[in-house]
CSV table of C-alpha atoms in Angstrom, one decimal:
chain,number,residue,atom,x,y,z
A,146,UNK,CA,139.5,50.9,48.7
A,147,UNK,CA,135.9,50.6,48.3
A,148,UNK,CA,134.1,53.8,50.6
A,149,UNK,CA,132.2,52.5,53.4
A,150,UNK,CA,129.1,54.7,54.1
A,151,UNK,CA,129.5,56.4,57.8
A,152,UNK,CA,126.7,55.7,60.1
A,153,UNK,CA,124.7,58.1,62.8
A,154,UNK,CA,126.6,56.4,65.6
A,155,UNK,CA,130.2,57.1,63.4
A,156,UNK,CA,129.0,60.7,62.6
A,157,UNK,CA,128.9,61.1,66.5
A,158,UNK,CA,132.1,60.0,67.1
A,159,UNK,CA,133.8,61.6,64.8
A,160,UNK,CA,134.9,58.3,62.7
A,161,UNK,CA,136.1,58.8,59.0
A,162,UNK,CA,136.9,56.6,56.5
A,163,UNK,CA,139.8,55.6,54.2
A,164,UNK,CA,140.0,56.2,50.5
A,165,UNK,CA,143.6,55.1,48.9
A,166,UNK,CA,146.4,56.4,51.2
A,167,UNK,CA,144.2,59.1,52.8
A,168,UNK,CA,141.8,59.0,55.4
A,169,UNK,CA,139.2,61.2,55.8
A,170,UNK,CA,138.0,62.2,59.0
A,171,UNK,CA,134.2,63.1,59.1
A,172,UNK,CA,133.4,66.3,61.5
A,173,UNK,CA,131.6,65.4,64.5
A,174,UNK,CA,128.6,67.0,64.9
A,175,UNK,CA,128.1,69.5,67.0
A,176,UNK,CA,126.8,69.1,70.5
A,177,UNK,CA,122.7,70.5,71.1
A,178,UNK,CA,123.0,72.6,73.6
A,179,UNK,CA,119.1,73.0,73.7
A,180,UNK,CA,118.1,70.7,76.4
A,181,UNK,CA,120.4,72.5,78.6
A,182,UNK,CA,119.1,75.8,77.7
A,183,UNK,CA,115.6,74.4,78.6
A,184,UNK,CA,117.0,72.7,81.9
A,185,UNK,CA,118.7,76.4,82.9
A,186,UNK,CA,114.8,78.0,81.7
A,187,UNK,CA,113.3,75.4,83.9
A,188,UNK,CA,115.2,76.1,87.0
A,189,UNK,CA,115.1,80.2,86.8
A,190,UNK,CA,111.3,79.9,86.6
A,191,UNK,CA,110.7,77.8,89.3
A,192,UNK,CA,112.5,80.0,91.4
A,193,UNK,CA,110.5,83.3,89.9
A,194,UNK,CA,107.4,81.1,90.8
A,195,UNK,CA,108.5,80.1,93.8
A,196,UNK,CA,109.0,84.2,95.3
A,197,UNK,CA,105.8,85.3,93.2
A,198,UNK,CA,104.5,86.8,96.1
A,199,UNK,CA,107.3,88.8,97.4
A,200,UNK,CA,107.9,89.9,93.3
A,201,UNK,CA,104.2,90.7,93.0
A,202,UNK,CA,104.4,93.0,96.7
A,203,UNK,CA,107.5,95.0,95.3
A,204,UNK,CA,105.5,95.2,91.6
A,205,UNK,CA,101.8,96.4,93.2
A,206,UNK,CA,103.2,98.4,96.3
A,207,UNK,CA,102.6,96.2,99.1
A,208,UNK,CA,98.8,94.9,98.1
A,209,UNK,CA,97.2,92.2,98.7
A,210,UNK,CA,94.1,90.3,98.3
A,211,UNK,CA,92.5,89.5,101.4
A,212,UNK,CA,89.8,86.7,102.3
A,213,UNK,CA,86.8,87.6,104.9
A,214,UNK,CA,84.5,85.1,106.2
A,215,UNK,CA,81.1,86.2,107.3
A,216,UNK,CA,79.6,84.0,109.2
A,217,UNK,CA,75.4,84.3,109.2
A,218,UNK,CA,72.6,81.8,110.1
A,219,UNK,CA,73.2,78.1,110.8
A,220,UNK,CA,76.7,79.1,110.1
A,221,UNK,CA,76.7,79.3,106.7
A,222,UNK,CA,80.5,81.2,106.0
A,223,UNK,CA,80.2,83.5,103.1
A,224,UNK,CA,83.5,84.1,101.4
A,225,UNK,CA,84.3,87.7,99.9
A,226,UNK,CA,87.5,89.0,98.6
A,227,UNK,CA,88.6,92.4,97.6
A,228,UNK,CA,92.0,94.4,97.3
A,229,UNK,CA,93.5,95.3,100.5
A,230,UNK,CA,96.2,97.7,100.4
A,231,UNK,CA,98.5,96.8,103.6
A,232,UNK,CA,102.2,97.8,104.3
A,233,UNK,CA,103.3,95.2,106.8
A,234,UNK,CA,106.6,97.1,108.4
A,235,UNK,CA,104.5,100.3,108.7
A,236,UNK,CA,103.6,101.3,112.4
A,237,UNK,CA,100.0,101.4,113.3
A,238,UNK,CA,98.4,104.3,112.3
A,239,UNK,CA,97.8,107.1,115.2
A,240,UNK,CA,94.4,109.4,114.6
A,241,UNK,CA,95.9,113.2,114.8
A,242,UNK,CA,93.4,115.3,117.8
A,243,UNK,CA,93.4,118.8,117.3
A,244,UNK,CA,92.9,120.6,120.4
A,245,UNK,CA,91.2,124.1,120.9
A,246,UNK,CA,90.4,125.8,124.2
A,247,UNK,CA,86.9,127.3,124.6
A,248,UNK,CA,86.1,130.2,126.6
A,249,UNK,CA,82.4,129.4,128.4
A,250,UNK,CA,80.2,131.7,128.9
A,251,UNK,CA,80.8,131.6,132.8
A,252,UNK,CA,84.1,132.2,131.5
A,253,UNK,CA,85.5,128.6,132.4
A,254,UNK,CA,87.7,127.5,129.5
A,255,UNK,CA,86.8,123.9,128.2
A,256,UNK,CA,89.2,121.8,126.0
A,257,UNK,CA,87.2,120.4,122.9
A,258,UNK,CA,89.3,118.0,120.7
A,259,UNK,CA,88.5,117.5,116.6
A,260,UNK,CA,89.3,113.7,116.6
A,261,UNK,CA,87.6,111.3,114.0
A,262,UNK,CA,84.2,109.4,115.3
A,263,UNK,CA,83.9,105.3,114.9
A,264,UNK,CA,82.0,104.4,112.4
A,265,UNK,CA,80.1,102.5,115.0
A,266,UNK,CA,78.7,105.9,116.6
A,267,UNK,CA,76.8,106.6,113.4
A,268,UNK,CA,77.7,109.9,113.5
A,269,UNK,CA,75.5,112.6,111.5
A,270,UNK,CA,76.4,116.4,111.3
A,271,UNK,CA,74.1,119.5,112.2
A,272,UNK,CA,71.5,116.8,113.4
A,273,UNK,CA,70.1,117.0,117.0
A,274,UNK,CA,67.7,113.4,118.1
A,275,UNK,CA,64.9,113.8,120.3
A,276,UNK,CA,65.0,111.5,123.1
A,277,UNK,CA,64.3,110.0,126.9
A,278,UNK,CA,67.3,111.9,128.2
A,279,UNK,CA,69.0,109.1,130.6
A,280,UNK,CA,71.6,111.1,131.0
A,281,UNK,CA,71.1,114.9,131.4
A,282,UNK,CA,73.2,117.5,129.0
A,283,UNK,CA,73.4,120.5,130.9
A,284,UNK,CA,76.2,120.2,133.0
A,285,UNK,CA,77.6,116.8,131.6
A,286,UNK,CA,80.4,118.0,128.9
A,287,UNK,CA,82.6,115.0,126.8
A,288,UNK,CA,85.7,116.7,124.6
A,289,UNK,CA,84.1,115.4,121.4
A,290,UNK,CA,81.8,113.6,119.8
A,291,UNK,CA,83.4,110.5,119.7
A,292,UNK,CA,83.6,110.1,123.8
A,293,UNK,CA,79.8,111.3,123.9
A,294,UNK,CA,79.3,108.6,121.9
A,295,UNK,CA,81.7,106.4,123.8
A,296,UNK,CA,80.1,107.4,127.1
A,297,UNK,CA,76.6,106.7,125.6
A,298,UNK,CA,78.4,102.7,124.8
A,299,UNK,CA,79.1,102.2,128.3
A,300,UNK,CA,76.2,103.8,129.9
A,301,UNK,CA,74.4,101.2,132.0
A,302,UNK,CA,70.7,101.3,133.8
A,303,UNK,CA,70.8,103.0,137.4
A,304,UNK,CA,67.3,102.8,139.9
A,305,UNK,CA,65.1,105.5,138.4
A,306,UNK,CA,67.0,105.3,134.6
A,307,UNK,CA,65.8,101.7,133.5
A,308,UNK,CA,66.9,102.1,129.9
A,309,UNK,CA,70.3,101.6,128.5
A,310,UNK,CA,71.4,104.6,125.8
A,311,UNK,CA,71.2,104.6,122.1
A,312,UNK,CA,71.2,108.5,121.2
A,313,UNK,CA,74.0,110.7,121.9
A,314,UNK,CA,73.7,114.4,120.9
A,315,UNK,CA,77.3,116.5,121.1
A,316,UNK,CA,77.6,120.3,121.2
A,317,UNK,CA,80.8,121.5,119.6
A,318,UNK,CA,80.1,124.9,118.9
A,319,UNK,CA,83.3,127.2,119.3
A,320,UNK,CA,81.6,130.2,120.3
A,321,UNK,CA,81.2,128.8,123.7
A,322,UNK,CA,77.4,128.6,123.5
A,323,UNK,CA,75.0,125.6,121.7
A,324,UNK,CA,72.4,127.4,120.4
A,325,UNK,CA,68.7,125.5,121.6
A,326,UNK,CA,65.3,127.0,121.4
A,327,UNK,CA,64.1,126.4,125.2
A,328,UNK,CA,65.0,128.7,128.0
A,329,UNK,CA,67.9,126.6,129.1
A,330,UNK,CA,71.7,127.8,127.9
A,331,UNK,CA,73.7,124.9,127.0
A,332,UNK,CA,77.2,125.5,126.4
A,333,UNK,CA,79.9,124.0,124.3
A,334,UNK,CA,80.9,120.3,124.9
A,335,UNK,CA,77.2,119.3,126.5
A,336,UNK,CA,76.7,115.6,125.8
A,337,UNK,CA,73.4,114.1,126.2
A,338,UNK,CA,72.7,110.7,126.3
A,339,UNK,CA,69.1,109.7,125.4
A,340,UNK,CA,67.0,106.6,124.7
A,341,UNK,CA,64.2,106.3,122.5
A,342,UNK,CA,62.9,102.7,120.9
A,343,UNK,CA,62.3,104.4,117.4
A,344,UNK,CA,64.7,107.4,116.1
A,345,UNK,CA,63.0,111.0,115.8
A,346,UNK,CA,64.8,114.0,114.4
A,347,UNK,CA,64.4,117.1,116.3
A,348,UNK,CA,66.2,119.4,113.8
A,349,UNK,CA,68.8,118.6,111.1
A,350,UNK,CA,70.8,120.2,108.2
A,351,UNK,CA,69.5,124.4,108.1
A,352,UNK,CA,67.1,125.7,110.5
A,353,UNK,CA,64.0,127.0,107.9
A,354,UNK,CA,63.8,130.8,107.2
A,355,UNK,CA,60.7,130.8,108.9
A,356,UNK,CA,62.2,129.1,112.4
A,357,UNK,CA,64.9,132.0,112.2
A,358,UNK,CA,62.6,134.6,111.5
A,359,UNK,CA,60.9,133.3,114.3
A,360,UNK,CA,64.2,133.1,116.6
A,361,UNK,CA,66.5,135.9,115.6
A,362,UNK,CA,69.3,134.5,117.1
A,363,UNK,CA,69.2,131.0,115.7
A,364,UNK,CA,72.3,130.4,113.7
A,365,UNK,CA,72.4,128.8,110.1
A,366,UNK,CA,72.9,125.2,111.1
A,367,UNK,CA,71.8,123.3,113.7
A,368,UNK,CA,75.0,123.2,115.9
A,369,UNK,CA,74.7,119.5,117.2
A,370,UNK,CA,76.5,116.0,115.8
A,371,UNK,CA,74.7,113.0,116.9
A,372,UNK,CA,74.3,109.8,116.2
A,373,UNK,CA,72.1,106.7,117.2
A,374,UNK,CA,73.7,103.2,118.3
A,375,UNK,CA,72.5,100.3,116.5
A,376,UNK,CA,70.7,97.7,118.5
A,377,UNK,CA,72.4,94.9,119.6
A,378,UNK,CA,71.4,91.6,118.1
A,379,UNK,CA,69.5,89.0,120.1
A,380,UNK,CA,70.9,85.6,121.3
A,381,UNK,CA,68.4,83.8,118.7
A,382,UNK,CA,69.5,86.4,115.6
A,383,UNK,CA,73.7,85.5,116.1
C-alpha cells in the first residue's frame, strides 16, 4: 500500500495512515493553550485597571491628587494640581485649646486660651501696630488672639467710629500685666482694635538695649501678637 502523505487538517484530527496490515495512527497535535492564557491576562487586567484607584489609595496611604480652579479676571479659570494627602473615613480634625487662668493685677483671674490663629488674621508675634483705636484696649479683654482678631472681623462702624477695623493687637502675657511704655497699665488679654489706611509698626521682635536702658522694666520682647486684615477687594477687582 502506497503511503499517502497526512495533511494539516489530518494531523489535527488525529488521522493515520495504512501501510500493509498496520495502520499507523499519527499523534494529534497538541492543543495551544496560549490564546486562552492571553484571554485569562486580558480579563485580570481589566479588572486591576478598573479598581486602580482604590489599589493606588491602599499603595500611597490614602493620597490623592486634587484639581483647584482659580478663577481671576474676565473669568479666566486657572487650573493647578498638587498632592493632597486626605483620609476620607477620618473625622474632622478638632484644634486642641489649652487653657490657663491668669491672676490680674486687681487680682481678678482671667481665662486666656493658646488656640491656633487663622491664617486669615495675619498673625505676627512680639509685634504691636500703631493705629486709630476704634475700639479701646483697656478694659476690652478677648481669650486669645484668634477672637481679637475675630472681634476685629465683625466690628462694624457706630456714630462717632466711622471706620471699620483692620488692626488687632492681643496681650497674652502670663504674668498678668502687658508691659507698654505710657502711663496706662494694660493687663493680660487686652484686645485693641484699630484702623489705619497704611500699616505702621510701633515695636516688634526685641525692644533695643537703649529702649530698656531707658525703661528698666521693659521686658525682652515686645509682649503683643497682632496682625492686620487684608482689605477686601472691590466689586470692579472680583
Amino acid at each position: 500500500m502506497q503511503r499517502k502523505p497526512v495533511t494539516d487538517k489530518e494531523r489535527r484530527e488525529g488521522v493515520g495512515y495504512a501501510h500493509g496490515d498496520t495502520l499507523y495512527v499519527v499523534e494529534q497535535a497538541p492543543v495551544s493553550f496560549i490564546p486562552f492564557v492571553l484571554v485569562v491576562m486580558a480579563v485580570v487586567l481589566g479588572a486591576v485597571w478598573c479598581g486602580r484607584g482604590e489599589v493606588w489609595n491602599a499603595y500611597v496611604g490614602a493620597k490623592a491628587y486634587v484639581s483647584q480652579s482659580i478663577v481671576g479676571r474676565a473669568s479666566t479659570a486657572l487650573r493647578l494640581q498638587g498632592p493632597l494627602a486626605v483620609t476620607a473615613a477620618a473625622p474632622a480634625h478638632v484644634p486642641t485649646i489649652t487653657k490657663r487662668k491668669i491672676t490680674l493685677p486687681d487680682s481678678k483671674v482671667f481665662e486666656i486660651w493658646d488656640e491656633p490663629i487663622p491664617a486669615s488674621c495675619n498673625a505676627e508675634q512680639h509685634t504691636d501696630y500703631d493705629g486709630y483705636a476704634v475700639q479701646w484696649g483697656l478694659g476690652h479683654f478677648a481669650r486669645s488672639a484668634a477672637e481679637c482678631c475675630k472681634l476685629c472681623q465683625e466690628f462694624k462702624p457706630k456714630p462717632g467710629v466711622p471706620h471699620t477695623c483692620n488692626t488687632w493687637v492681643w496681650c497674652g502675657d502670663p504674668s498678668g500685666t502687658c508691659w507698654t511704655p505710657d502711663i496706662h497699665t494694660h493687663h493680660t488679654g487686652s484686645c485693641w482694635l484699630k484702623y489705619r489706611e497704611t500699616p505702621k509698626v510701633n515695636s516688634k521682635g526685641d525692644f533695643p538695649p537703649e529702649f530698656r536702658a531707658e525703661h528698666k522694666t521693659a521686658p525682652l520682647k515686645v509682649p503683643q501678637t497682632s496682625g492686620v486684615l487684608k482689605k477686601p477687594a472691590s466689586p470692579a477687582a472680583r
